[in-house]
mmCIF file of C-alpha atoms in Angstrom:
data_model
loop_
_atom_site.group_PDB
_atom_site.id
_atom_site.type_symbol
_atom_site.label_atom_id
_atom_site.label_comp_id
_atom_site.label_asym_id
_atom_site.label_seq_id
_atom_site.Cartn_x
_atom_site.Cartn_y
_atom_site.Cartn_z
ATOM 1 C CA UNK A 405 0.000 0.000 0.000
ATOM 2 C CA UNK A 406 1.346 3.315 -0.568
ATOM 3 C CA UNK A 407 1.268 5.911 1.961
ATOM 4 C CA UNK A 408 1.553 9.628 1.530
ATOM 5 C CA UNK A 409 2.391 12.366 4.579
ATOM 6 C CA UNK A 410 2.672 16.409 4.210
ATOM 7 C CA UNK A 411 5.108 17.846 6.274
ATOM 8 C CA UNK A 412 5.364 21.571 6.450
ATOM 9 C CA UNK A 413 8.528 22.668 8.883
ATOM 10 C CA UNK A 414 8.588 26.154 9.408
ATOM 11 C CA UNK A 415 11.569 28.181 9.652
ATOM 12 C CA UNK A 416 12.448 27.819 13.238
ATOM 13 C CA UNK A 417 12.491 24.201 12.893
ATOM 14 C CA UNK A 418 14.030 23.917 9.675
ATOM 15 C CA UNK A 419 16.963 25.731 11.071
ATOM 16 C CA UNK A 420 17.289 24.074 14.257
ATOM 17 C CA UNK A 421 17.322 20.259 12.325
ATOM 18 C CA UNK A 422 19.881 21.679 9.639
ATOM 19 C CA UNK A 423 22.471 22.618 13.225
ATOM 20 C CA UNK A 424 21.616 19.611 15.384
ATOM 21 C CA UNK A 425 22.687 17.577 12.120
ATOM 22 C CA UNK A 426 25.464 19.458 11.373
ATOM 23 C CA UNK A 427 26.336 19.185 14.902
ATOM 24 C CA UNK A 428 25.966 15.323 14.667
ATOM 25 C CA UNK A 429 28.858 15.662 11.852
ATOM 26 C CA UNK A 430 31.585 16.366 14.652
ATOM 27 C CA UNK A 431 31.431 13.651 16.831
ATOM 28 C CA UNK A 432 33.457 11.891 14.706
ATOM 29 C CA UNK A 433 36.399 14.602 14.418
ATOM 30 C CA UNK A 434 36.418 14.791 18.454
ATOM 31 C CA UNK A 435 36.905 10.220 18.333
ATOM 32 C CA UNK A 436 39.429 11.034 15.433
ATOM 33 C CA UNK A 437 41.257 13.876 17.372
ATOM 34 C CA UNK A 438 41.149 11.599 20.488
ATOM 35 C CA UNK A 439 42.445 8.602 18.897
ATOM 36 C CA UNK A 440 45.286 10.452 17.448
ATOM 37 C CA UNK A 441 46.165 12.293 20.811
ATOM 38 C CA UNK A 442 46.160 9.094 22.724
ATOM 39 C CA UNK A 443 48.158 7.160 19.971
ATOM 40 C CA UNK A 444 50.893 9.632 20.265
ATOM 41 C CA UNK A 445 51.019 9.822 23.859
ATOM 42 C CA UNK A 446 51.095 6.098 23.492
ATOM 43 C CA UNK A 447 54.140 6.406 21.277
ATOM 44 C CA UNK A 448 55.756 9.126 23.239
ATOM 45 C CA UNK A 449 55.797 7.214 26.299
ATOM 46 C CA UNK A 450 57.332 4.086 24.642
ATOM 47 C CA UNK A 451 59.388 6.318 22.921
ATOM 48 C CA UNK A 452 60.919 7.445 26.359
ATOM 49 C CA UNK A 453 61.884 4.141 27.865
ATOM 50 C CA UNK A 454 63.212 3.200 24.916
ATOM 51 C CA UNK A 455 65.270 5.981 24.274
ATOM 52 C CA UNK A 456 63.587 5.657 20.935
ATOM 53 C CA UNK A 457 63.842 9.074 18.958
ATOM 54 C CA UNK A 458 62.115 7.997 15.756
ATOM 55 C CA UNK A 459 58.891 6.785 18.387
ATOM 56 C CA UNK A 460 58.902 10.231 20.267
ATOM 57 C CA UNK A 461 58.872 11.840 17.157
ATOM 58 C CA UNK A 462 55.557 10.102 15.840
ATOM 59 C CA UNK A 463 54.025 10.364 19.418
ATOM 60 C CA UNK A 464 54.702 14.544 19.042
ATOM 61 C CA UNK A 465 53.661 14.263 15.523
ATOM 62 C CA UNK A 466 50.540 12.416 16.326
ATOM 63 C CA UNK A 467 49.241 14.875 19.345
ATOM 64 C CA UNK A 468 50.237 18.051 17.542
ATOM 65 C CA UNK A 469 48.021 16.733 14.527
ATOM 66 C CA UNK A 470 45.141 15.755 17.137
ATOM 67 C CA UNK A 471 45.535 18.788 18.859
ATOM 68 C CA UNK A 472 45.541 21.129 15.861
ATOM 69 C CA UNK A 473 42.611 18.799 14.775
ATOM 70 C CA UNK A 474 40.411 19.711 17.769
ATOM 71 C CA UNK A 475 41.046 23.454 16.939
ATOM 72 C CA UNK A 476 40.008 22.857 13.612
ATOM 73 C CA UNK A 477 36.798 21.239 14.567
ATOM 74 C CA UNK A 478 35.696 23.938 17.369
ATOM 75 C CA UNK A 479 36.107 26.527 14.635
ATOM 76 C CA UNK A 480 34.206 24.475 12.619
ATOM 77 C CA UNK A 481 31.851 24.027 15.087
ATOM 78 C CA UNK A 482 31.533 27.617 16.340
ATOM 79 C CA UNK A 483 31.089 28.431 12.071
ATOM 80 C CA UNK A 484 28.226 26.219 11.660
ATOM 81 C CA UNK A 485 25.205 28.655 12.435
ATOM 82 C CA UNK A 486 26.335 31.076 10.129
ATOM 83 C CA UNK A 487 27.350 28.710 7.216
ATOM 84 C CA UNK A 488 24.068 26.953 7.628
ATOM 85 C CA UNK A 489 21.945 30.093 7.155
ATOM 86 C CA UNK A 490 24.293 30.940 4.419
ATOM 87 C CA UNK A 491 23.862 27.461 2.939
ATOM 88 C CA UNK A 492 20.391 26.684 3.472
ATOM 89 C CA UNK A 493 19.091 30.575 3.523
ATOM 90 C CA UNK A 494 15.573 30.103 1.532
ATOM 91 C CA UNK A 495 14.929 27.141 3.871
ATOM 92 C CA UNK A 496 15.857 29.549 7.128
ATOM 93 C CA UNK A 497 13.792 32.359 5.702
ATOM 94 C CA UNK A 498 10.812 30.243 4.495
ATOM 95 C CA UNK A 499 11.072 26.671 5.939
ATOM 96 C CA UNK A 500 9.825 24.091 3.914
ATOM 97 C CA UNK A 501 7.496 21.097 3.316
ATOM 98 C CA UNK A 502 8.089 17.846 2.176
ATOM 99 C CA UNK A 503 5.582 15.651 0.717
ATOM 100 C CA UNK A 504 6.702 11.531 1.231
ATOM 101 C CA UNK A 505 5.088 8.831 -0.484
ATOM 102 C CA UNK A 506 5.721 5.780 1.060
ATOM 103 C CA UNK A 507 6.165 2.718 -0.570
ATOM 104 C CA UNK A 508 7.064 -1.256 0.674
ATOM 105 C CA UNK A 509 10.424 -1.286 -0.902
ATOM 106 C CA UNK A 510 11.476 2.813 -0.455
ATOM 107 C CA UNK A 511 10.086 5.731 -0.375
ATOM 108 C CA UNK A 512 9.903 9.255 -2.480
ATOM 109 C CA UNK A 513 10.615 13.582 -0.994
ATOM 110 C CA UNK A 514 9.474 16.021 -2.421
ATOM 111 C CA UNK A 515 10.898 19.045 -0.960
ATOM 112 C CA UNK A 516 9.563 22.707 -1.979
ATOM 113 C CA UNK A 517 10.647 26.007 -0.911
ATOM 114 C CA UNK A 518 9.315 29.020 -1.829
ATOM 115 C CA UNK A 519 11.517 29.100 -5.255
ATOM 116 C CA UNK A 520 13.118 25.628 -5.997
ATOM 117 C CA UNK A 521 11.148 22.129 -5.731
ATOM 118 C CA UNK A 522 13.767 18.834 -5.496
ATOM 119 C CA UNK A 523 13.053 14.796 -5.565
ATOM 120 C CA UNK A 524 14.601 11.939 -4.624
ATOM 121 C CA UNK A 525 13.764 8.435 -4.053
ATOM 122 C CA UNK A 526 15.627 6.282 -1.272
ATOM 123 C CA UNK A 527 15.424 2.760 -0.219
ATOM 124 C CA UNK A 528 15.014 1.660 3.146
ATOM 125 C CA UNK A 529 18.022 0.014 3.611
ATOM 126 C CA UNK A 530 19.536 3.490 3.377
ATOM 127 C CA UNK A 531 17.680 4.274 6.882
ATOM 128 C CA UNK A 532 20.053 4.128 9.448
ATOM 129 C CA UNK A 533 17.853 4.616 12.036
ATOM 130 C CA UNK A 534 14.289 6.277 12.604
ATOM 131 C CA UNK A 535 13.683 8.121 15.670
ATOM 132 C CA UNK A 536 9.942 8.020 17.319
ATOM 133 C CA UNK A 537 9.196 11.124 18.961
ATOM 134 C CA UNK A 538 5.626 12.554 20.637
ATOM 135 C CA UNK A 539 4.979 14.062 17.267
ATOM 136 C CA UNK A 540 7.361 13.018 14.341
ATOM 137 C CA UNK A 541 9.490 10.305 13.362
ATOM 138 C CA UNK A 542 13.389 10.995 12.736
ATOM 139 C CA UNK A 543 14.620 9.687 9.859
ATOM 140 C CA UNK A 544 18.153 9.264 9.372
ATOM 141 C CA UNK A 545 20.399 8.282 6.505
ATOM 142 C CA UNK A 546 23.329 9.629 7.617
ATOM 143 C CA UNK A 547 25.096 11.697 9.491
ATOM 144 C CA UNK A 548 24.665 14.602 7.355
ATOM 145 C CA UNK A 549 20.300 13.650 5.593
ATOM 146 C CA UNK A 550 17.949 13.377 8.253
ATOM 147 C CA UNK A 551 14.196 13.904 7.327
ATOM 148 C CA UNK A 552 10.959 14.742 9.969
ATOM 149 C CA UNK A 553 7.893 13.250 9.307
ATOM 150 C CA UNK A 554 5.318 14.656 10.942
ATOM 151 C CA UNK A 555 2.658 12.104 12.746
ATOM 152 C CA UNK A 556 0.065 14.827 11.931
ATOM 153 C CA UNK A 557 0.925 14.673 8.273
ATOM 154 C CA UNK A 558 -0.429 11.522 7.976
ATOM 155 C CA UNK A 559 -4.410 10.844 6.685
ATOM 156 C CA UNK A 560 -4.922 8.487 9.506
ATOM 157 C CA UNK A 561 -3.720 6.335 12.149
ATOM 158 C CA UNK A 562 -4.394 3.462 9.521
ATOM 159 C CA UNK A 563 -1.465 5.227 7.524
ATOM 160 C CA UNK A 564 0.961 5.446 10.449
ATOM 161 C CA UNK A 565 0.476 1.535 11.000
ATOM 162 C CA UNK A 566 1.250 1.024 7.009
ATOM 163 C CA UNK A 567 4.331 3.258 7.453
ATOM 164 C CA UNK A 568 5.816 1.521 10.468
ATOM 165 C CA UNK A 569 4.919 -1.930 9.066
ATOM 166 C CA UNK A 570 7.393 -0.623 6.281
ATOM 167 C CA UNK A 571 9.869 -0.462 8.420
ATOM 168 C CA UNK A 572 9.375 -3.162 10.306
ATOM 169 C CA UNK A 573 9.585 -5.548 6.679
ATOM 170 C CA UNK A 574 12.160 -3.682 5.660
ATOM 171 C CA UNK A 575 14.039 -3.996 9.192
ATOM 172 C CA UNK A 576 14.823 -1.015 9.636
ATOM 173 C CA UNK A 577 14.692 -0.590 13.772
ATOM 174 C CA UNK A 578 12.110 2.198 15.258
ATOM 175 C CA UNK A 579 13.823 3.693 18.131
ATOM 176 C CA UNK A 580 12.092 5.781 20.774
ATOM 177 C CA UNK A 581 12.993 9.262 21.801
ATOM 178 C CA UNK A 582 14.169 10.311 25.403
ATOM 179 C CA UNK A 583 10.563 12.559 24.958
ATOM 180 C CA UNK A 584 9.072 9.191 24.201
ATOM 181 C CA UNK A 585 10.305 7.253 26.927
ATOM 182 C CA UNK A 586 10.102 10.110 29.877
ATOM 183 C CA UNK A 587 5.964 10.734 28.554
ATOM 184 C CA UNK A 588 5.323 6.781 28.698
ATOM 185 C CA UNK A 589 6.390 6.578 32.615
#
């Protein structure tokens, strides 16, 4: 059965999904940056009680590139509000809706904006994980593509069962929010 939803995000909301996934993009760079500063303080240490030079070298090496790598990403972090807006500016001034139409196998966006209209089509093995909050479900691709589907975007509750029985063929795992959780106790 196909199954259609109309979400409309307003600006606000829009913006505030663009950061928090943006956001999500650093993690990495801090494990990275970690990994690197603990390698070379792994190597430096060795490198002392051996009275290796070529080891103390690659330990120094390795924490001045983690280091300078943690600078990096708090700039990068501390740019992000501004290049969004500068990025994403008719979907900060205007928001946007997306129309989904749900199928067994995937599932198509339409995305409009006051000027420009884009489509895509996605399977739902791309899903990495969808997030079930009090009103929308989270769906993400990947660190960088998440989309909101509203629950009040949907015809029906008839339509929200066909959507999550979607999933649930396609195995893609339904995880609920901390909202979720906290308003079930």
């Amino acid at each position: 059965m196909v199954v259609t939803n109309k979400t409309e995000i307003d600006k606000e909301e829009a913006y505030n999904a663009l950061l928090k996934s943006a956001k999500k993009s650093f993690n990495s760079r801090y494990i990275t940056s970690v990994f690197l500063i603990i390698a070379g303080v792994i190597l430096i240490v060795y490198g002392h009680t051996s009275n290796s030079s070529m080891y103390l070298t690659f330990g120094y090496a390795f924490v001045a590139i983690g280091i300078a790598y943690i600078i990096m990403t708090i700039i990068g972090l501390y740019k992000t509000p501004k290049n969004i807006e500068e990025a994403n500016k008719e979907i900060c001034e205007n928001g946007v809706t997306y129309n989904y139409t749900f199928r067994e196998q995937s599932f198509d966006v339409k995305a409009t904006t006051l000027n420009k209209n884009s489509k895509a089509t996605y399977k739902y093995s791309q899903i990495k994980k969808v997030i079930d909050h009090p009103d929308r479900y989270e769906l993400i691709l990947n660190e960088n593509l998440l989309f909101y589907v509203l629950k009040s975007g949907f015809e029906n509750e008839k339509m929200i069962e066909f959507f999550l029985k979607d999933l649930n063929i396609n195995k893609v795992k339904l995880k609920p929010s901390k909202e979720t959780v906290v308003n079930e106790k």
